[in-house]
Amino acid sequence: MSAVILSGKDMAAELLEQQSARVDTLRLNGIHPALAVIMVGEDPASAIYVRNKERACAKAGIASQVIRLPEHTTQEELHARIEELNEDPLVHGILIQLPLPKHLNETAALTWVRASKDVDGFHVINAGHLLQGHPTVLPCTPQGILYMLKKAHVPLEGAHAVVVGRSNIVGKPLALLLLGENCTVTLCHSRTRDLASVTRQADILVAAVGRPRLITADMVKPGAAVIDVGINRVDGKLCGDVDFDAVAERAAYITPVPGGVGPMTVAMLLENTLEAACRA
Ligand code: GUN
């Protein structure tokens, strides 16, 4: 295997130590950083992600509460719950776990969160700041990916970054973030023609579609940095969107699944929560 493995698990553990120290300092100043997570319904993957977030908060000394609402919650009920958290001076960060059940309007709910308490960067105001090139709070997964690339000293300026997947959570904000780092960015999606011919041009290749082993070795330029955002379950085992073993023979850098981007997403959530607590 030739690629350097970028361990998000190790980087997140290192960040956690710094974050714990920051929490101690904030506490000495009478601020007890606190995060509230709203989860609607029973999506099993979301339940696991939320549990990981709670655990990480506990390790860092950040107070967290999870508000579990039933599947049939109405938009008005959800907004009322968000409003309570907006008004609670002891809550610094609010996260609405996505996806919401189909009958709920996600954008409306995300924008009901007070922009200063939005630790996901999904509020239209915060998303707008990112679009304008003056980011305020950055979405956690894109922020974690950029952190990993910078930590590994992967050259960004002028690099061709190809992002596969155009979600509001990862693909779109990551494309903007990489653009801000002076990458040349191509954003691919399910209707992209001849995907392999595009991905083969990538110095930095990010897969964020949720299709197991979509990215095979022949789709990767030798020496590329390959970032795998996928978390798929195949035969009871976790795997990413990248065919890890084969691609690791060709790439210069690769992130594993599990232990790659996932832990960095959580680490950046803690970072955003601490920032929100400092602002408050
Ligand atoms: N669901 C999957 N990823 C995320 C994320 O980063 N934030 C939120 N709120 N929900 C998610």
PDB file of C-alpha atoms and ligand atoms in Angstrom:
ATOM      1  CA  MET A   1       0.000   0.000   0.000  1.00  0.00           C
ATOM      2  CA  SER A   2       1.515   3.330  -1.006  1.00  0.00           C
ATOM      3  CA  ALA A   3      -0.899   6.039   0.140  1.00  0.00           C
ATOM      4  CA  VAL A   4      -0.491   7.886   3.417  1.00  0.00           C
ATOM      5  CA  ILE A   5      -3.586   7.144   5.479  1.00  0.00           C
ATOM      6  CA  LEU A   6      -5.133  10.299   6.907  1.00  0.00           C
ATOM      7  CA  SER A   7      -6.498   9.227  10.270  1.00  0.00           C
ATOM      8  CA  GLY A   8      -9.405  11.446  11.251  1.00  0.00           C
ATOM      9  CA  LYS A   9      -9.612   9.440  14.442  1.00  0.00           C
ATOM     10  CA  ASP A  10      -6.106  10.510  15.513  1.00  0.00           C
ATOM     11  CA  MET A  11      -6.555  14.126  14.398  1.00  0.00           C
ATOM     12  CA  ALA A  12      -9.882  14.354  16.253  1.00  0.00           C
ATOM     13  CA  ALA A  13      -8.297  12.898  19.403  1.00  0.00           C
ATOM     14  CA  GLU A  14      -5.568  15.527  19.253  1.00  0.00           C
ATOM     15  CA  LEU A  15      -8.153  18.274  18.778  1.00  0.00           C
ATOM     16  CA  LEU A  16     -10.188  16.941  21.683  1.00  0.00           C
ATOM     17  CA  GLU A  17      -7.316  17.641  24.072  1.00  0.00           C
ATOM     18  CA  GLN A  18      -7.156  21.261  22.938  1.00  0.00           C
ATOM     19  CA  GLN A  19     -10.932  21.544  23.123  1.00  0.00           C
ATOM     20  CA  SER A  20     -11.024  20.172  26.691  1.00  0.00           C
ATOM     21  CA  ALA A  21      -8.474  22.794  27.691  1.00  0.00           C
ATOM     22  CA  ARG A  22     -10.606  25.499  26.043  1.00  0.00           C
ATOM     23  CA  VAL A  23     -13.674  24.266  27.929  1.00  0.00           C
ATOM     24  CA  ASP A  24     -11.736  24.548  31.216  1.00  0.00           C
ATOM     25  CA  THR A  25     -10.804  28.141  30.424  1.00  0.00           C
ATOM     26  CA  LEU A  26     -14.375  29.034  29.485  1.00  0.00           C
ATOM     27  CA  ARG A  27     -15.654  27.479  32.702  1.00  0.00           C
ATOM     28  CA  LEU A  28     -13.227  29.566  34.756  1.00  0.00           C
ATOM     29  CA  ASN A  29     -14.907  32.545  33.100  1.00  0.00           C
ATOM     30  CA  GLY A  30     -18.354  31.282  34.099  1.00  0.00           C
ATOM     31  CA  ILE A  31     -19.297  29.962  30.652  1.00  0.00           C
ATOM     32  CA  HIS A  32     -20.428  26.321  30.447  1.00  0.00           C
ATOM     33  CA  PRO A  33     -20.530  25.443  26.748  1.00  0.00           C
ATOM     34  CA  ALA A  34     -23.731  23.611  25.866  1.00  0.00           C
ATOM     35  CA  LEU A  35     -25.114  21.987  22.733  1.00  0.00           C
ATOM     36  CA  ALA A  36     -28.715  20.962  22.056  1.00  0.00           C
ATOM     37  CA  VAL A  37     -29.468  18.365  19.379  1.00  0.00           C
ATOM     38  CA  ILE A  38     -32.954  17.867  17.988  1.00  0.00           C
ATOM     39  CA  MET A  39     -33.723  14.536  16.423  1.00  0.00           C
ATOM     40  CA  VAL A  40     -37.114  13.880  14.848  1.00  0.00           C
ATOM     41  CA  GLY A  41     -38.145  10.283  14.225  1.00  0.00           C
ATOM     42  CA  GLU A  42     -36.152   7.080  14.513  1.00  0.00           C
ATOM     43  CA  ASP A  43     -33.667   6.977  11.606  1.00  0.00           C
ATOM     44  CA  PRO A  44     -31.162   4.324  12.808  1.00  0.00           C
ATOM     45  CA  ALA A  45     -28.110   5.943  11.168  1.00  0.00           C
ATOM     46  CA  SER A  46     -29.021   9.318  12.701  1.00  0.00           C
ATOM     47  CA  ALA A  47     -29.377   7.657  16.107  1.00  0.00           C
ATOM     48  CA  ILE A  48     -25.770   6.426  15.856  1.00  0.00           C
ATOM     49  CA  TYR A  49     -24.442   9.826  14.704  1.00  0.00           C
ATOM     50  CA  VAL A  50     -26.284  11.580  17.537  1.00  0.00           C
ATOM     51  CA  ARG A  51     -24.874   9.147  20.080  1.00  0.00           C
ATOM     52  CA  ASN A  52     -21.342   9.819  18.761  1.00  0.00           C
ATOM     53  CA  LYS A  53     -21.913  13.564  19.117  1.00  0.00           C
ATOM     54  CA  GLU A  54     -23.155  13.141  22.713  1.00  0.00           C
ATOM     55  CA  ARG A  55     -20.120  11.021  23.614  1.00  0.00           C
ATOM     56  CA  ALA A  56     -17.664  13.486  22.102  1.00  0.00           C
ATOM     57  CA  CYS A  57     -19.303  16.388  23.956  1.00  0.00           C
ATOM     58  CA  ALA A  58     -19.032  14.474  27.229  1.00  0.00           C
ATOM     59  CA  LYS A  59     -15.328  13.802  26.625  1.00  0.00           C
ATOM     60  CA  ALA A  60     -14.652  17.473  25.917  1.00  0.00           C
ATOM     61  CA  GLY A  61     -16.695  18.637  28.934  1.00  0.00           C
ATOM     62  CA  ILE A  62     -19.397  20.237  26.778  1.00  0.00           C
ATOM     63  CA  ALA A  63     -22.920  19.810  28.144  1.00  0.00           C
ATOM     64  CA  SER A  64     -25.248  18.227  25.618  1.00  0.00           C
ATOM     65  CA  GLN A  65     -28.952  17.472  25.555  1.00  0.00           C
ATOM     66  CA  VAL A  66     -30.748  15.473  22.908  1.00  0.00           C
ATOM     67  CA  ILE A  67     -34.372  16.334  22.280  1.00  0.00           C
ATOM     68  CA  ARG A  68     -36.056  13.364  20.651  1.00  0.00           C
ATOM     69  CA  LEU A  69     -39.318  14.237  18.944  1.00  0.00           C
ATOM     70  CA  PRO A  70     -41.765  11.714  17.487  1.00  0.00           C
ATOM     71  CA  GLU A  71     -41.900  10.995  13.742  1.00  0.00           C
ATOM     72  CA  HIS A  72     -45.312  12.731  13.408  1.00  0.00           C
ATOM     73  CA  THR A  73     -44.070  16.051  14.863  1.00  0.00           C
ATOM     74  CA  THR A  74     -45.515  18.998  12.912  1.00  0.00           C
ATOM     75  CA  GLN A  75     -43.506  21.893  11.478  1.00  0.00           C
ATOM     76  CA  GLU A  76     -45.098  24.220  14.058  1.00  0.00           C
ATOM     77  CA  GLU A  77     -44.214  21.913  16.941  1.00  0.00           C
ATOM     78  CA  LEU A  78     -40.634  21.647  15.695  1.00  0.00           C
ATOM     79  CA  HIS A  79     -40.328  25.423  15.346  1.00  0.00           C
ATOM     80  CA  ALA A  80     -41.742  25.913  18.843  1.00  0.00           C
ATOM     81  CA  ARG A  81     -39.097  23.574  20.272  1.00  0.00           C
ATOM     82  CA  ILE A  82     -36.342  25.369  18.331  1.00  0.00           C
ATOM     83  CA  GLU A  83     -37.639  28.720  19.591  1.00  0.00           C
ATOM     84  CA  GLU A  84     -37.325  27.557  23.206  1.00  0.00           C
ATOM     85  CA  LEU A  85     -33.674  26.705  22.564  1.00  0.00           C
ATOM     86  CA  ASN A  86     -33.099  30.003  20.736  1.00  0.00           C
ATOM     87  CA  GLU A  87     -34.324  31.814  23.853  1.00  0.00           C
ATOM     88  CA  ASP A  88     -32.414  29.654  26.359  1.00  0.00           C
ATOM     89  CA  PRO A  89     -29.267  31.567  27.397  1.00  0.00           C
ATOM     90  CA  LEU A  90     -27.703  28.341  28.672  1.00  0.00           C
ATOM     91  CA  VAL A  91     -27.741  26.769  25.192  1.00  0.00           C
ATOM     92  CA  HIS A  92     -24.971  27.986  22.877  1.00  0.00           C
ATOM     93  CA  GLY A  93     -25.339  25.657  19.918  1.00  0.00           C
ATOM     94  CA  ILE A  94     -28.379  24.057  18.270  1.00  0.00           C
ATOM     95  CA  LEU A  95     -28.160  21.193  15.789  1.00  0.00           C
ATOM     96  CA  ILE A  96     -31.068  19.645  13.929  1.00  0.00           C
ATOM     97  CA  GLN A  97     -30.092  16.157  12.908  1.00  0.00           C
ATOM     98  CA  LEU A  98     -30.809  15.515   9.236  1.00  0.00           C
ATOM     99  CA  PRO A  99     -32.589  14.040   7.434  1.00  0.00           C
ATOM    100  CA  LEU A 100     -35.910  15.136   8.891  1.00  0.00           C
ATOM    101  CA  PRO A 101     -39.002  13.047   8.130  1.00  0.00           C
ATOM    102  CA  LYS A 102     -40.301  13.722   4.606  1.00  0.00           C
ATOM    103  CA  HIS A 103     -43.328  15.804   5.693  1.00  0.00           C
ATOM    104  CA  LEU A 104     -41.101  18.440   7.322  1.00  0.00           C
ATOM    105  CA  ASN A 105     -39.483  21.379   5.523  1.00  0.00           C
ATOM    106  CA  GLU A 106     -35.756  21.178   6.329  1.00  0.00           C
ATOM    107  CA  THR A 107     -34.761  24.618   5.091  1.00  0.00           C
ATOM    108  CA  ALA A 108     -37.528  26.271   7.098  1.00  0.00           C
ATOM    109  CA  ALA A 109     -36.496  24.398  10.252  1.00  0.00           C
ATOM    110  CA  LEU A 110     -32.770  25.085   9.795  1.00  0.00           C
ATOM    111  CA  THR A 111     -33.495  28.763   9.321  1.00  0.00           C
ATOM    112  CA  TRP A 112     -35.669  28.868  12.429  1.00  0.00           C
ATOM    113  CA  VAL A 113     -32.489  28.264  14.437  1.00  0.00           C
ATOM    114  CA  ARG A 114     -30.982  31.593  15.522  1.00  0.00           C
ATOM    115  CA  ALA A 115     -28.053  32.140  13.118  1.00  0.00           C
ATOM    116  CA  SER A 116     -25.628  32.757  16.019  1.00  0.00           C
ATOM    117  CA  LYS A 117     -26.513  29.343  17.523  1.00  0.00           C
ATOM    118  CA  ASP A 118     -26.298  27.472  14.196  1.00  0.00           C
ATOM    119  CA  VAL A 119     -23.362  25.089  14.746  1.00  0.00           C
ATOM    120  CA  ASP A 120     -23.902  23.334  11.388  1.00  0.00           C
ATOM    121  CA  GLY A 121     -23.602  26.429   9.200  1.00  0.00           C
ATOM    122  CA  PHE A 122     -26.840  25.423   7.462  1.00  0.00           C
ATOM    123  CA  HIS A 123     -28.857  28.595   8.216  1.00  0.00           C
ATOM    124  CA  VAL A 124     -29.436  30.473   4.954  1.00  0.00           C
ATOM    125  CA  ILE A 125     -27.578  33.495   6.358  1.00  0.00           C
ATOM    126  CA  ASN A 126     -24.503  31.416   7.217  1.00  0.00           C
ATOM    127  CA  ALA A 127     -24.718  29.511   3.918  1.00  0.00           C
ATOM    128  CA  GLY A 128     -24.969  32.894   2.176  1.00  0.00           C
ATOM    129  CA  HIS A 129     -21.831  34.176   3.915  1.00  0.00           C
ATOM    130  CA  LEU A 130     -19.962  31.087   2.665  1.00  0.00           C
ATOM    131  CA  LEU A 131     -21.256  31.685  -0.864  1.00  0.00           C
ATOM    132  CA  GLN A 132     -20.018  35.279  -0.731  1.00  0.00           C
ATOM    133  CA  GLY A 133     -16.548  34.089   0.294  1.00  0.00           C
ATOM    134  CA  HIS A 134     -16.739  35.422   3.869  1.00  0.00           C
ATOM    135  CA  PRO A 135     -17.588  32.332   5.866  1.00  0.00           C
ATOM    136  CA  THR A 136     -18.849  32.665   9.433  1.00  0.00           C
ATOM    137  CA  VAL A 137     -19.637  29.209  10.790  1.00  0.00           C
ATOM    138  CA  LEU A 138     -18.542  26.407   8.471  1.00  0.00           C
ATOM    139  CA  PRO A 139     -20.476  23.163   7.929  1.00  0.00           C
ATOM    140  CA  CYS A 140     -18.753  20.455   9.970  1.00  0.00           C
ATOM    141  CA  THR A 141     -17.877  17.838   7.339  1.00  0.00           C
ATOM    142  CA  PRO A 142     -16.387  20.257   4.768  1.00  0.00           C
ATOM    143  CA  GLN A 143     -14.498  22.020   7.569  1.00  0.00           C
ATOM    144  CA  GLY A 144     -13.146  18.662   8.787  1.00  0.00           C
ATOM    145  CA  ILE A 145     -12.038  17.697   5.267  1.00  0.00           C
ATOM    146  CA  LEU A 146     -10.195  20.981   4.790  1.00  0.00           C
ATOM    147  CA  TYR A 147      -8.542  20.516   8.173  1.00  0.00           C
ATOM    148  CA  MET A 148      -7.286  17.053   7.145  1.00  0.00           C
ATOM    149  CA  LEU A 149      -5.934  18.268   3.796  1.00  0.00           C
ATOM    150  CA  LYS A 150      -4.111  21.181   5.445  1.00  0.00           C
ATOM    151  CA  LYS A 151      -2.746  19.022   8.255  1.00  0.00           C
ATOM    152  CA  ALA A 152      -1.273  16.662   5.627  1.00  0.00           C
ATOM    153  CA  HIS A 153       0.140  19.666   3.687  1.00  0.00           C
ATOM    154  CA  VAL A 154      -1.732  18.673   0.536  1.00  0.00           C
ATOM    155  CA  PRO A 155      -1.206  21.593  -1.889  1.00  0.00           C
ATOM    156  CA  LEU A 156      -4.513  23.394  -2.484  1.00  0.00           C
ATOM    157  CA  GLU A 157      -3.678  26.496  -4.504  1.00  0.00           C
ATOM    158  CA  GLY A 158      -4.324  25.780  -8.190  1.00  0.00           C
ATOM    159  CA  ALA A 159      -5.097  22.105  -7.512  1.00  0.00           C
ATOM    160  CA  HIS A 160      -7.987  20.519  -9.388  1.00  0.00           C
ATOM    161  CA  ALA A 161     -10.492  19.375  -6.748  1.00  0.00           C
ATOM    162  CA  VAL A 162     -13.269  17.111  -7.952  1.00  0.00           C
ATOM    163  CA  VAL A 163     -16.169  16.701  -5.537  1.00  0.00           C
ATOM    164  CA  VAL A 164     -18.610  13.897  -6.311  1.00  0.00           C
ATOM    165  CA  GLY A 165     -21.984  14.615  -4.678  1.00  0.00           C
ATOM    166  CA  ARG A 166     -23.899  17.907  -4.544  1.00  0.00           C
ATOM    167  CA  SER A 167     -25.659  17.746  -1.173  1.00  0.00           C
ATOM    168  CA  ASN A 168     -26.244  20.874   0.898  1.00  0.00           C
ATOM    169  CA  ILE A 169     -24.477  19.147   3.816  1.00  0.00           C
ATOM    170  CA  VAL A 170     -21.206  18.210   2.090  1.00  0.00           C
ATOM    171  CA  GLY A 171     -20.795  18.642  -1.683  1.00  0.00           C
ATOM    172  CA  LYS A 172     -21.979  22.214  -2.227  1.00  0.00           C
ATOM    173  CA  PRO A 173     -20.375  23.836   0.831  1.00  0.00           C
ATOM    174  CA  LEU A 174     -17.140  21.872   0.316  1.00  0.00           C
ATOM    175  CA  ALA A 175     -16.939  23.062  -3.293  1.00  0.00           C
ATOM    176  CA  LEU A 176     -17.226  26.665  -2.074  1.00  0.00           C
ATOM    177  CA  LEU A 177     -14.679  26.134   0.678  1.00  0.00           C
ATOM    178  CA  LEU A 178     -12.132  24.649  -1.762  1.00  0.00           C
ATOM    179  CA  LEU A 179     -12.806  27.494  -4.171  1.00  0.00           C
ATOM    180  CA  GLY A 180     -11.935  29.853  -1.330  1.00  0.00           C
ATOM    181  CA  GLU A 181      -8.594  28.025  -1.063  1.00  0.00           C
ATOM    182  CA  ASN A 182      -7.954  28.751  -4.757  1.00  0.00           C
ATOM    183  CA  CYS A 183      -8.587  25.216  -5.966  1.00  0.00           C
ATOM    184  CA  THR A 184     -10.127  24.739  -9.407  1.00  0.00           C
ATOM    185  CA  VAL A 185     -13.317  22.950  -8.452  1.00  0.00           C
ATOM    186  CA  THR A 186     -15.498  20.550 -10.408  1.00  0.00           C
ATOM    187  CA  LEU A 187     -18.743  19.437  -8.753  1.00  0.00           C
ATOM    188  CA  CYS A 188     -20.040  16.112 -10.093  1.00  0.00           C
ATOM    189  CA  HIS A 189     -23.379  14.420  -9.461  1.00  0.00           C
ATOM    190  CA  SER A 190     -25.628  11.600 -10.597  1.00  0.00           C
ATOM    191  CA  ARG A 191     -26.171  13.136 -14.055  1.00  0.00           C
ATOM    192  CA  THR A 192     -22.480  13.801 -14.759  1.00  0.00           C
ATOM    193  CA  ARG A 193     -21.457  12.209 -18.058  1.00  0.00           C
ATOM    194  CA  ASP A 194     -18.417   9.932 -18.010  1.00  0.00           C
ATOM    195  CA  LEU A 195     -17.650  10.452 -14.324  1.00  0.00           C
ATOM    196  CA  ALA A 196     -14.377   8.520 -14.540  1.00  0.00           C
ATOM    197  CA  SER A 197     -12.943  10.899 -17.130  1.00  0.00           C
ATOM    198  CA  VAL A 198     -13.554  13.781 -14.705  1.00  0.00           C
ATOM    199  CA  THR A 199     -12.342  12.067 -11.537  1.00  0.00           C
ATOM    200  CA  ARG A 200      -9.122  11.017 -13.299  1.00  0.00           C
ATOM    201  CA  GLN A 201      -8.216  14.714 -13.584  1.00  0.00           C
ATOM    202  CA  ALA A 202      -8.493  15.266  -9.830  1.00  0.00           C
ATOM    203  CA  ASP A 203      -5.523  16.201  -7.662  1.00  0.00           C
ATOM    204  CA  ILE A 204      -8.010  16.108  -4.795  1.00  0.00           C
ATOM    205  CA  LEU A 205     -10.937  13.726  -5.153  1.00  0.00           C
ATOM    206  CA  VAL A 206     -13.809  13.774  -2.673  1.00  0.00           C
ATOM    207  CA  ALA A 207     -16.531  11.125  -2.779  1.00  0.00           C
ATOM    208  CA  ALA A 208     -19.734  12.071  -0.967  1.00  0.00           C
ATOM    209  CA  VAL A 209     -22.606  10.189  -2.544  1.00  0.00           C
ATOM    210  CA  GLY A 210     -23.393   7.206  -0.343  1.00  0.00           C
ATOM    211  CA  ARG A 211     -22.682   4.496  -2.933  1.00  0.00           C
ATOM    212  CA  PRO A 212     -20.407   1.707  -1.705  1.00  0.00           C
ATOM    213  CA  ARG A 213     -17.077   1.542  -3.554  1.00  0.00           C
ATOM    214  CA  LEU A 214     -18.243   3.846  -6.380  1.00  0.00           C
ATOM    215  CA  ILE A 215     -14.691   5.159  -6.824  1.00  0.00           C
ATOM    216  CA  THR A 216     -12.466   2.420  -8.212  1.00  0.00           C
ATOM    217  CA  ALA A 217      -8.694   2.599  -8.775  1.00  0.00           C
ATOM    218  CA  ASP A 218      -9.032   3.289 -12.520  1.00  0.00           C
ATOM    219  CA  MET A 219     -10.962   6.486 -11.668  1.00  0.00           C
ATOM    220  CA  VAL A 220      -8.082   7.934  -9.646  1.00  0.00           C
ATOM    221  CA  LYS A 221      -5.062   9.899 -10.881  1.00  0.00           C
ATOM    222  CA  PRO A 222      -1.808   8.482  -9.475  1.00  0.00           C
ATOM    223  CA  GLY A 223      -0.675  10.654  -6.539  1.00  0.00           C
ATOM    224  CA  ALA A 224      -4.117  12.141  -5.823  1.00  0.00           C
ATOM    225  CA  ALA A 225      -5.511  12.879  -2.349  1.00  0.00           C
ATOM    226  CA  VAL A 226      -8.697  10.852  -1.982  1.00  0.00           C
ATOM    227  CA  ILE A 227     -11.244  11.803   0.666  1.00  0.00           C
ATOM    228  CA  ASP A 228     -14.051   9.352   1.382  1.00  0.00           C
ATOM    229  CA  VAL A 229     -17.162  10.812   2.997  1.00  0.00           C
ATOM    230  CA  GLY A 230     -19.365   7.759   2.443  1.00  0.00           C
ATOM    231  CA  ILE A 231     -20.606   5.665   5.330  1.00  0.00           C
ATOM    232  CA  ASN A 232     -22.292   2.583   3.896  1.00  0.00           C
ATOM    233  CA  ARG A 233     -23.170  -0.714   5.483  1.00  0.00           C
ATOM    234  CA  VAL A 234     -22.462  -3.752   3.296  1.00  0.00           C
ATOM    235  CA  ASP A 235     -23.010  -7.233   4.765  1.00  0.00           C
ATOM    236  CA  GLY A 236     -22.998  -5.679   8.235  1.00  0.00           C
ATOM    237  CA  LYS A 237     -19.620  -3.983   7.661  1.00  0.00           C
ATOM    238  CA  LEU A 238     -18.957  -0.265   7.237  1.00  0.00           C
ATOM    239  CA  CYS A 239     -17.422   0.846   3.976  1.00  0.00           C
ATOM    240  CA  GLY A 240     -17.039   4.136   2.152  1.00  0.00           C
ATOM    241  CA  ASP A 241     -17.686   5.348  -1.392  1.00  0.00           C
ATOM    242  CA  VAL A 242     -14.101   4.463  -2.333  1.00  0.00           C
ATOM    243  CA  ASP A 243     -12.683   1.026  -3.073  1.00  0.00           C
ATOM    244  CA  PHE A 244     -10.092   1.547  -0.350  1.00  0.00           C
ATOM    245  CA  ASP A 245      -7.548  -1.253  -0.882  1.00  0.00           C
ATOM    246  CA  ALA A 246      -7.175  -0.754  -4.639  1.00  0.00           C
ATOM    247  CA  VAL A 247      -7.270   3.060  -4.523  1.00  0.00           C
ATOM    248  CA  ALA A 248      -4.668   3.149  -1.718  1.00  0.00           C
ATOM    249  CA  GLU A 249      -2.208   1.576  -4.185  1.00  0.00           C
ATOM    250  CA  ARG A 250      -2.603   4.544  -6.522  1.00  0.00           C
ATOM    251  CA  ALA A 251      -3.314   7.589  -4.363  1.00  0.00           C
ATOM    252  CA  ALA A 252      -0.788   9.594  -2.334  1.00  0.00           C
ATOM    253  CA  TYR A 253      -3.287  10.218   0.510  1.00  0.00           C
ATOM    254  CA  ILE A 254      -6.487   8.450   1.445  1.00  0.00           C
ATOM    255  CA  THR A 255      -8.983   8.595   4.311  1.00  0.00           C
ATOM    256  CA  PRO A 256     -10.266   5.320   5.762  1.00  0.00           C
ATOM    257  CA  VAL A 257     -13.867   4.400   6.644  1.00  0.00           C
ATOM    258  CA  PRO A 258     -14.409   4.185   9.537  1.00  0.00           C
ATOM    259  CA  GLY A 259     -11.901   6.465  11.274  1.00  0.00           C
ATOM    260  CA  GLY A 260     -11.528   9.100   8.547  1.00  0.00           C
ATOM    261  CA  VAL A 261     -13.916  11.951   7.857  1.00  0.00           C
ATOM    262  CA  GLY A 262     -16.555  10.812  10.402  1.00  0.00           C
ATOM    263  CA  PRO A 263     -14.585  11.668  13.570  1.00  0.00           C
ATOM    264  CA  MET A 264     -13.516  14.994  12.017  1.00  0.00           C
ATOM    265  CA  THR A 265     -17.156  15.974  11.462  1.00  0.00           C
ATOM    266  CA  VAL A 266     -17.793  15.486  15.162  1.00  0.00           C
ATOM    267  CA  ALA A 267     -14.585  17.331  16.105  1.00  0.00           C
ATOM    268  CA  MET A 268     -15.652  20.344  14.022  1.00  0.00           C
ATOM    269  CA  LEU A 269     -19.076  20.309  15.671  1.00  0.00           C
ATOM    270  CA  LEU A 270     -17.336  20.694  19.039  1.00  0.00           C
ATOM    271  CA  GLU A 271     -15.184  23.457  17.551  1.00  0.00           C
ATOM    272  CA  ASN A 272     -18.274  25.322  16.286  1.00  0.00           C
ATOM    273  CA  THR A 273     -20.002  24.866  19.647  1.00  0.00           C
ATOM    274  CA  LEU A 274     -17.017  26.341  21.493  1.00  0.00           C
ATOM    275  CA  GLU A 275     -16.939  29.257  19.045  1.00  0.00           C
ATOM    276  CA  ALA A 276     -20.650  29.863  19.656  1.00  0.00           C
ATOM    277  CA  ALA A 277     -20.080  29.742  23.435  1.00  0.00           C
ATOM    278  CA  CYS A 278     -17.218  32.259  23.125  1.00  0.00           C
ATOM    279  CA  ARG A 279     -19.397  34.603  21.045  1.00  0.00           C
ATOM    280  CA  ALA A 280     -22.187  34.370  23.618  1.00  0.00           C
TER     281      ALA A 280
HETATM  282  N1  GUN B   1     -26.820  14.322   8.917  1.00  0.00           N
HETATM  283  C1  GUN B   1     -25.735  13.827   8.299  1.00  0.00           C
HETATM  284  N2  GUN B   1     -24.690  14.658   8.447  1.00  0.00           N
HETATM  285  C2  GUN B   1     -25.128  15.701   9.173  1.00  0.00           C
HETATM  286  C3  GUN B   1     -24.501  16.901   9.655  1.00  0.00           C
HETATM  287  O1  GUN B   1     -23.323  17.179   9.429  1.00  0.00           O
HETATM  288  N3  GUN B   1     -25.304  17.722  10.370  1.00  0.00           N
HETATM  289  C4  GUN B   1     -26.615  17.447  10.615  1.00  0.00           C
HETATM  290  N4  GUN B   1     -27.317  18.321  11.318  1.00  0.00           N
HETATM  291  N5  GUN B   1     -27.216  16.363  10.180  1.00  0.00           N
HETATM  292  C5  GUN B   1     -26.477  15.496   9.467  1.00  0.00           C
END
